[in-house]
């Protein structure tokens, strides 16, 4: 026991030495990037699992696709997600509450630790939930919760997070019949864009072709990317049901990036009286760094959770995967514009579960759903616990 206490004191001394020798603002930024990386490992799966689950492509290609669109969405968030940044930087704290570097570091560590743990175990969890839990846990440890705006936490955080799974479930159930009808009518057909002939041609499931549009001028090219319409022997760019599924997945990934990046970046402005960036360069650097870190986490660590959502909840076909992606992208983009922090995890997972319910209760692997819901419930107290512990340790070091 004495050896253990001595080892702990030694570690604390080394950490204190490290912190005193490093600018805390740099450490904060590094932890923001680490949280963004953790977010990528867990959340890239939410928009691409349907591509793999319905057999459109393999894991590595789907992850690369989701990574590219996630980074694009995270970068675009700098221009469209001001409301979300405001919510997480000062919308949950009492006016005048002093936020020290120790508090910010504890919040970041608590959220990051839980998301990393969940990703390693293959559990799809919410970074929004984790950040909220970490803010509450640190607030309780630092000032007994008196600096927290509990009504705002309930209205802006708890209520959207609670309602979004049921909303996603209901939308997927309502939307799927229309998507199924469209998919059945489009099965085997495609749209061929022919740059050489400056024409747009449809090909039916029986191989019949019909010219929809043809330009009479060489100055009006239809498209400048050559491909092949193999079934009809035409040269052009083929647009079929697969294409729509790819686009919906990219849109959902883009929505995820715009929804999650501002929550993470907001930690750099935590406690600010007004959401004002020190400079435009700082804002660009913050969003650019978070976008890159989310992309790296997505590409190198996103496989494990993707496997769970793609294979272990319910089997999907084209129409079902498309329905889930359209539900996710619509809800997440809408909430992002309104500044309501819904969880991409809850939305996408609930949409996939809704797809399974259409086929019957036996089509869903309820053991997986049970583990997912349990992870959702545990996320708030777990992240709060990690953050409170980090605050107590860092307070002793400061």
XYZ file of C-alpha atoms in Angstrom:
398
model
C 0.000 0.000 0.000
C 2.839 2.382 0.848
C 4.440 1.642 -2.509
C 1.156 2.424 -4.260
C 0.815 5.764 -2.469
C 4.400 6.596 -3.329
C 3.779 5.771 -6.985
C 0.676 7.961 -7.056
C 2.576 10.882 -5.527
C 5.342 10.394 -8.097
C 2.829 10.459 -10.972
C 1.135 13.577 -9.584
C 4.494 15.338 -9.314
C 5.353 14.445 -12.912
C 1.978 15.634 -14.182
C 2.312 18.879 -12.195
C 5.738 19.424 -13.727
C 4.309 18.806 -17.200
C 1.426 21.224 -16.698
C 3.579 24.013 -15.300
C 5.953 23.707 -18.237
C 3.229 23.862 -20.846
C 0.928 26.686 -21.850
C -2.560 25.642 -20.678
C -4.154 27.164 -23.772
C -2.066 24.807 -25.918
C -3.049 21.873 -23.727
C -6.709 22.867 -24.028
C -6.445 22.978 -27.815
C -4.744 19.550 -27.862
C -7.547 18.091 -25.756
C -10.121 19.652 -28.097
C -8.398 17.871 -30.989
C -8.292 14.633 -28.977
C -12.042 14.881 -28.317
C -12.640 15.521 -32.028
C -10.570 12.425 -32.853
C -12.591 10.364 -30.356
C -15.799 11.704 -31.876
C -14.664 10.539 -35.310
C -13.957 7.003 -34.103
C -17.499 6.662 -32.798
C -19.692 8.817 -35.014
C -18.561 8.188 -38.590
C -20.524 4.930 -38.431
C -23.872 6.688 -38.062
C -24.148 7.723 -41.707
C -22.277 4.939 -43.514
C -23.487 1.800 -41.752
C -26.413 1.553 -44.177
C -24.032 1.415 -47.177
C -22.359 -1.671 -45.746
C -25.480 -3.187 -44.189
C -27.354 -3.095 -47.505
C -24.398 -4.461 -49.484
C -23.628 -1.327 -51.515
C -19.921 -1.304 -50.649
C -17.277 -2.583 -48.227
C -16.257 -1.147 -44.868
C -13.083 0.649 -45.919
C -14.688 2.424 -48.889
C -17.711 3.435 -46.817
C -15.504 4.807 -44.028
C -13.411 6.799 -46.514
C -16.615 8.235 -48.013
C -18.019 9.162 -44.607
C -14.691 10.669 -43.539
C -14.537 13.020 -46.537
C -18.092 14.284 -46.054
C -17.673 14.588 -42.279
C -14.623 16.819 -42.737
C -16.517 18.928 -45.269
C -19.422 19.349 -42.840
C -17.118 20.167 -39.922
C -15.398 22.822 -42.004
C -18.699 24.310 -43.160
C -19.863 24.508 -39.531
C -17.639 27.562 -39.092
C -20.118 29.511 -41.213
C -23.483 27.992 -40.309
C -23.336 26.776 -36.713
C -23.058 29.951 -34.650
C -26.135 29.044 -32.582
C -24.632 25.703 -31.579
C -21.341 27.298 -30.542
C -23.265 29.777 -28.386
C -25.295 27.018 -26.712
C -22.258 25.051 -25.586
C -19.891 27.936 -24.832
C -22.102 30.073 -22.593
C -25.699 28.889 -22.897
C -25.459 26.373 -20.047
C -23.692 28.549 -17.453
C -24.832 31.354 -15.172
C -23.762 34.831 -16.299
C -20.575 35.813 -14.518
C -19.483 32.264 -13.739
C -15.693 32.143 -13.806
C -14.446 29.219 -15.865
C -10.830 28.392 -15.112
C -8.513 26.384 -17.344
C -8.829 23.514 -14.877
C -12.588 23.350 -15.431
C -12.238 23.382 -19.208
C -9.560 20.676 -19.148
C -11.681 18.499 -16.858
C -14.732 18.801 -19.153
C -12.700 17.882 -22.215
C -11.031 14.945 -20.487
C -14.311 13.572 -19.123
C -16.063 13.626 -22.499
C -13.032 12.322 -24.387
C -12.374 9.451 -21.966
C -15.914 8.115 -22.204
C -16.195 8.402 -26.005
C -12.837 6.645 -26.454
C -13.913 3.857 -24.107
C -17.216 3.400 -25.935
C -15.483 3.298 -29.322
C -13.053 0.645 -28.153
C -15.954 -1.525 -26.980
C -18.025 -0.941 -30.130
C -20.804 1.030 -28.436
C -22.384 3.886 -30.432
C -22.671 6.748 -27.942
C -23.377 10.457 -28.157
C -20.613 13.065 -27.949
C -23.353 15.606 -27.199
C -24.420 13.520 -24.219
C -20.805 13.083 -23.121
C -20.069 16.821 -23.269
C -23.259 17.639 -21.383
C -22.452 15.065 -18.700
C -18.900 16.375 -18.406
C -20.118 19.976 -18.019
C -22.585 18.960 -15.313
C -20.056 16.716 -13.506
C -17.384 19.400 -13.468
C -19.915 22.040 -12.429
C -21.016 19.939 -9.476
C -17.414 19.320 -8.407
C -16.231 22.898 -8.946
C -19.089 25.021 -7.579
C -21.727 22.552 -6.363
C -23.790 23.101 -9.487
C -24.644 26.720 -8.624
C -23.048 28.081 -11.790
C -25.096 25.840 -14.090
C -28.257 26.985 -15.865
C -30.432 23.985 -15.067
C -33.513 25.223 -17.015
C -31.330 25.736 -20.111
C -29.745 22.308 -19.705
C -33.206 20.779 -19.544
C -34.690 22.780 -22.428
C -31.742 22.993 -24.820
C -30.034 19.681 -24.093
C -32.106 17.114 -22.222
C -35.406 17.652 -24.063
C -33.999 17.467 -27.637
C -31.873 14.454 -26.714
C -34.869 12.720 -25.164
C -37.279 13.422 -28.021
C -34.959 12.890 -30.995
C -34.885 9.050 -30.851
C -38.693 8.852 -30.894
C -38.890 11.484 -33.623
C -36.359 9.588 -35.770
C -38.216 6.332 -35.177
C -41.527 7.870 -36.235
C -40.129 9.648 -39.314
C -38.443 6.492 -40.585
C -41.710 4.567 -40.234
C -43.662 7.286 -42.082
C -41.050 7.912 -44.765
C -40.233 4.337 -45.685
C -43.402 3.453 -47.697
C -42.700 6.327 -50.124
C -39.016 5.421 -50.419
C -39.934 1.766 -50.958
C -42.398 2.676 -53.723
C -39.798 4.832 -55.452
C -37.154 2.125 -55.119
C -39.431 -0.579 -56.532
C -40.279 1.567 -59.557
C -36.635 2.453 -60.106
C -35.282 -1.088 -59.622
C -33.108 -2.041 -62.570
C -33.450 1.387 -64.205
C -30.883 4.162 -64.390
C -30.261 7.653 -65.691
C -27.361 8.043 -68.122
C -25.635 11.389 -68.655
C -23.838 11.282 -72.033
C -21.301 14.094 -72.524
C -20.262 12.922 -76.002
C -23.851 13.259 -77.277
C -24.750 16.113 -74.930
C -27.787 14.098 -73.869
C -29.640 12.798 -70.822
C -31.065 9.290 -71.373
C -33.174 7.024 -69.161
C -32.851 3.245 -69.339
C -35.702 1.078 -68.076
C -35.358 -2.223 -66.277
C -36.024 -3.955 -69.626
C -33.203 -2.059 -71.338
C -35.392 0.397 -73.252
C -33.863 3.847 -73.689
C -35.524 7.254 -73.928
C -33.859 10.635 -74.481
C -34.962 13.112 -71.828
C -32.799 16.030 -72.921
C -30.297 16.760 -75.689
C -28.366 19.981 -76.243
C -28.010 21.371 -79.755
C -24.937 23.429 -78.930
C -21.415 22.294 -78.149
C -21.238 25.226 -75.733
C -23.749 23.498 -73.415
C -22.127 20.253 -72.225
C -24.294 18.069 -70.015
C -21.408 16.814 -67.871
C -17.654 16.540 -68.234
C -17.021 13.228 -66.406
C -16.992 10.104 -68.679
C -18.279 6.735 -67.440
C -20.250 3.857 -68.970
C -23.865 2.801 -69.253
C -22.861 -0.829 -69.803
C -26.348 -2.269 -69.921
C -27.302 -0.246 -72.982
C -23.860 0.180 -74.505
C -23.964 3.939 -73.920
C -21.108 6.126 -72.729
C -21.924 8.452 -69.849
C -22.400 8.812 -66.115
C -24.851 6.277 -64.632
C -27.193 7.438 -61.869
C -29.186 4.643 -60.243
C -30.515 3.680 -56.825
C -26.958 3.023 -55.627
C -26.092 6.623 -56.494
C -28.978 7.999 -54.455
C -27.906 5.857 -51.511
C -24.324 7.149 -51.760
C -25.576 10.745 -51.892
C -27.863 10.254 -48.886
C -24.986 8.773 -46.901
C -22.733 11.681 -47.815
C -25.441 14.153 -46.832
C -25.911 12.433 -43.466
C -22.136 12.508 -42.872
C -22.052 16.199 -43.811
C -24.913 16.853 -41.375
C -23.040 15.005 -38.635
C -19.972 17.149 -39.182
C -21.927 20.408 -38.986
C -23.713 19.168 -35.847
C -20.733 17.881 -33.838
C -17.841 20.186 -34.759
C -19.302 23.377 -33.191
C -19.995 21.601 -29.887
C -16.343 20.586 -29.644
C -14.951 23.931 -30.841
C -17.191 25.733 -28.323
C -14.997 24.385 -25.520
C -12.362 26.928 -26.584
C -14.840 29.725 -25.742
C -16.305 28.120 -22.623
C -17.633 30.707 -20.195
C -17.283 33.656 -22.588
C -19.810 36.420 -21.990
C -20.305 36.612 -25.751
C -19.329 34.243 -28.533
C -16.532 36.349 -29.985
C -13.471 34.809 -31.574
C -10.081 36.466 -30.870
C -9.506 36.610 -34.621
C -10.747 35.129 -37.865
C -7.509 33.163 -38.133
C -8.127 31.592 -34.724
C -11.658 30.587 -35.749
C -10.442 29.045 -39.008
C -7.632 27.231 -37.195
C -10.038 25.874 -34.574
C -12.597 24.538 -37.033
C -9.910 23.338 -39.434
C -8.079 21.474 -36.683
C -11.289 19.883 -35.393
C -12.329 18.879 -38.925
C -8.946 17.239 -39.535
C -8.967 15.456 -36.172
C -12.522 14.183 -36.754
C -11.436 12.912 -40.164
C -8.387 11.078 -38.794
C -10.466 9.491 -36.027
C -13.140 8.476 -38.533
C -10.744 6.857 -40.987
C -8.443 5.081 -38.557
C -10.843 4.219 -35.739
C -14.360 4.044 -37.149
C -14.551 0.356 -38.033
C -15.634 -1.181 -34.736
C -18.819 0.851 -34.178
C -19.687 0.692 -37.895
C -19.732 -3.115 -37.680
C -22.271 -2.949 -34.852
C -24.718 -0.671 -36.683
C -24.241 -2.334 -40.086
C -24.607 -5.972 -39.040
C -25.829 -6.372 -35.472
C -29.062 -4.360 -35.317
C -31.037 -5.448 -38.383
C -30.405 -6.408 -42.005
C -31.149 -3.703 -44.578
C -31.726 -3.408 -48.303
C -31.337 -0.327 -50.538
C -34.657 1.295 -49.708
C -34.316 0.703 -45.974
C -30.800 2.124 -45.835
C -31.880 5.128 -47.886
C -34.795 5.776 -45.514
C -32.497 5.697 -42.478
C -30.032 8.125 -44.076
C -32.716 10.559 -45.219
C -34.198 10.563 -41.709
C -30.805 11.183 -40.114
C -29.699 13.959 -42.464
C -33.050 15.789 -42.299
C -33.261 15.814 -38.511
C -29.599 16.587 -37.850
C -29.343 19.407 -40.408
C -32.593 20.975 -39.180
C -31.530 20.858 -35.541
C -28.117 22.289 -36.413
C -29.682 25.352 -38.050
C -31.922 25.845 -34.988
C -29.053 25.373 -32.522
C -30.698 22.318 -30.939
C -28.013 19.736 -30.096
C -29.634 16.447 -31.045
C -27.481 13.343 -31.016
C -26.554 11.893 -34.407
C -26.090 8.600 -32.582
C -29.614 8.561 -31.217
C -31.152 9.721 -34.495
C -29.360 7.296 -36.824
C -29.609 4.321 -34.477
C -33.324 4.942 -33.891
C -33.916 5.274 -37.640
C -32.242 1.900 -38.215
C -34.313 0.358 -35.421
C -37.452 1.821 -37.012
C -36.508 0.125 -40.286
C -36.241 -3.168 -38.424
C -39.655 -2.700 -36.821
C -41.234 -2.417 -40.267
C -40.178 -6.022 -40.907
C -41.348 -7.248 -37.498
C -39.960 -7.579 -33.983
C -38.001 -10.696 -34.904
C -35.984 -8.734 -37.476
C -34.191 -6.788 -34.736
C -31.379 -8.111 -32.580
C -32.714 -6.877 -29.274
C -29.577 -7.780 -27.341
C -27.650 -5.229 -29.421
C -30.385 -2.621 -28.998
C -30.351 -3.249 -25.238
C -26.588 -2.639 -25.077
C -26.933 0.527 -27.161
C -29.705 1.991 -24.999
C -27.783 1.081 -21.854
C -24.751 2.940 -23.241
C -26.954 5.978 -23.951
C -28.239 5.972 -20.360
C -24.782 5.497 -18.848
C -23.108 8.184 -20.969
C -24.261 11.165 -18.886
C -23.189 9.835 -15.447
C -20.054 8.176 -16.826
C -18.775 11.340 -18.524
C -19.778 13.345 -15.448
C -17.808 10.984 -13.225
C -14.703 11.098 -15.420
C -14.853 14.896 -15.568
C -15.395 15.360 -11.824
C -12.474 13.048 -11.064
C -10.281 14.924 -13.555
C -11.236 18.239 -11.945
C -10.347 17.033 -8.450
C -6.964 15.732 -9.641
C -6.168 18.836 -11.676
C -7.177 21.083 -8.765
C -4.548 19.397 -6.602
C -1.939 19.982 -9.301
C -2.702 23.657 -9.891
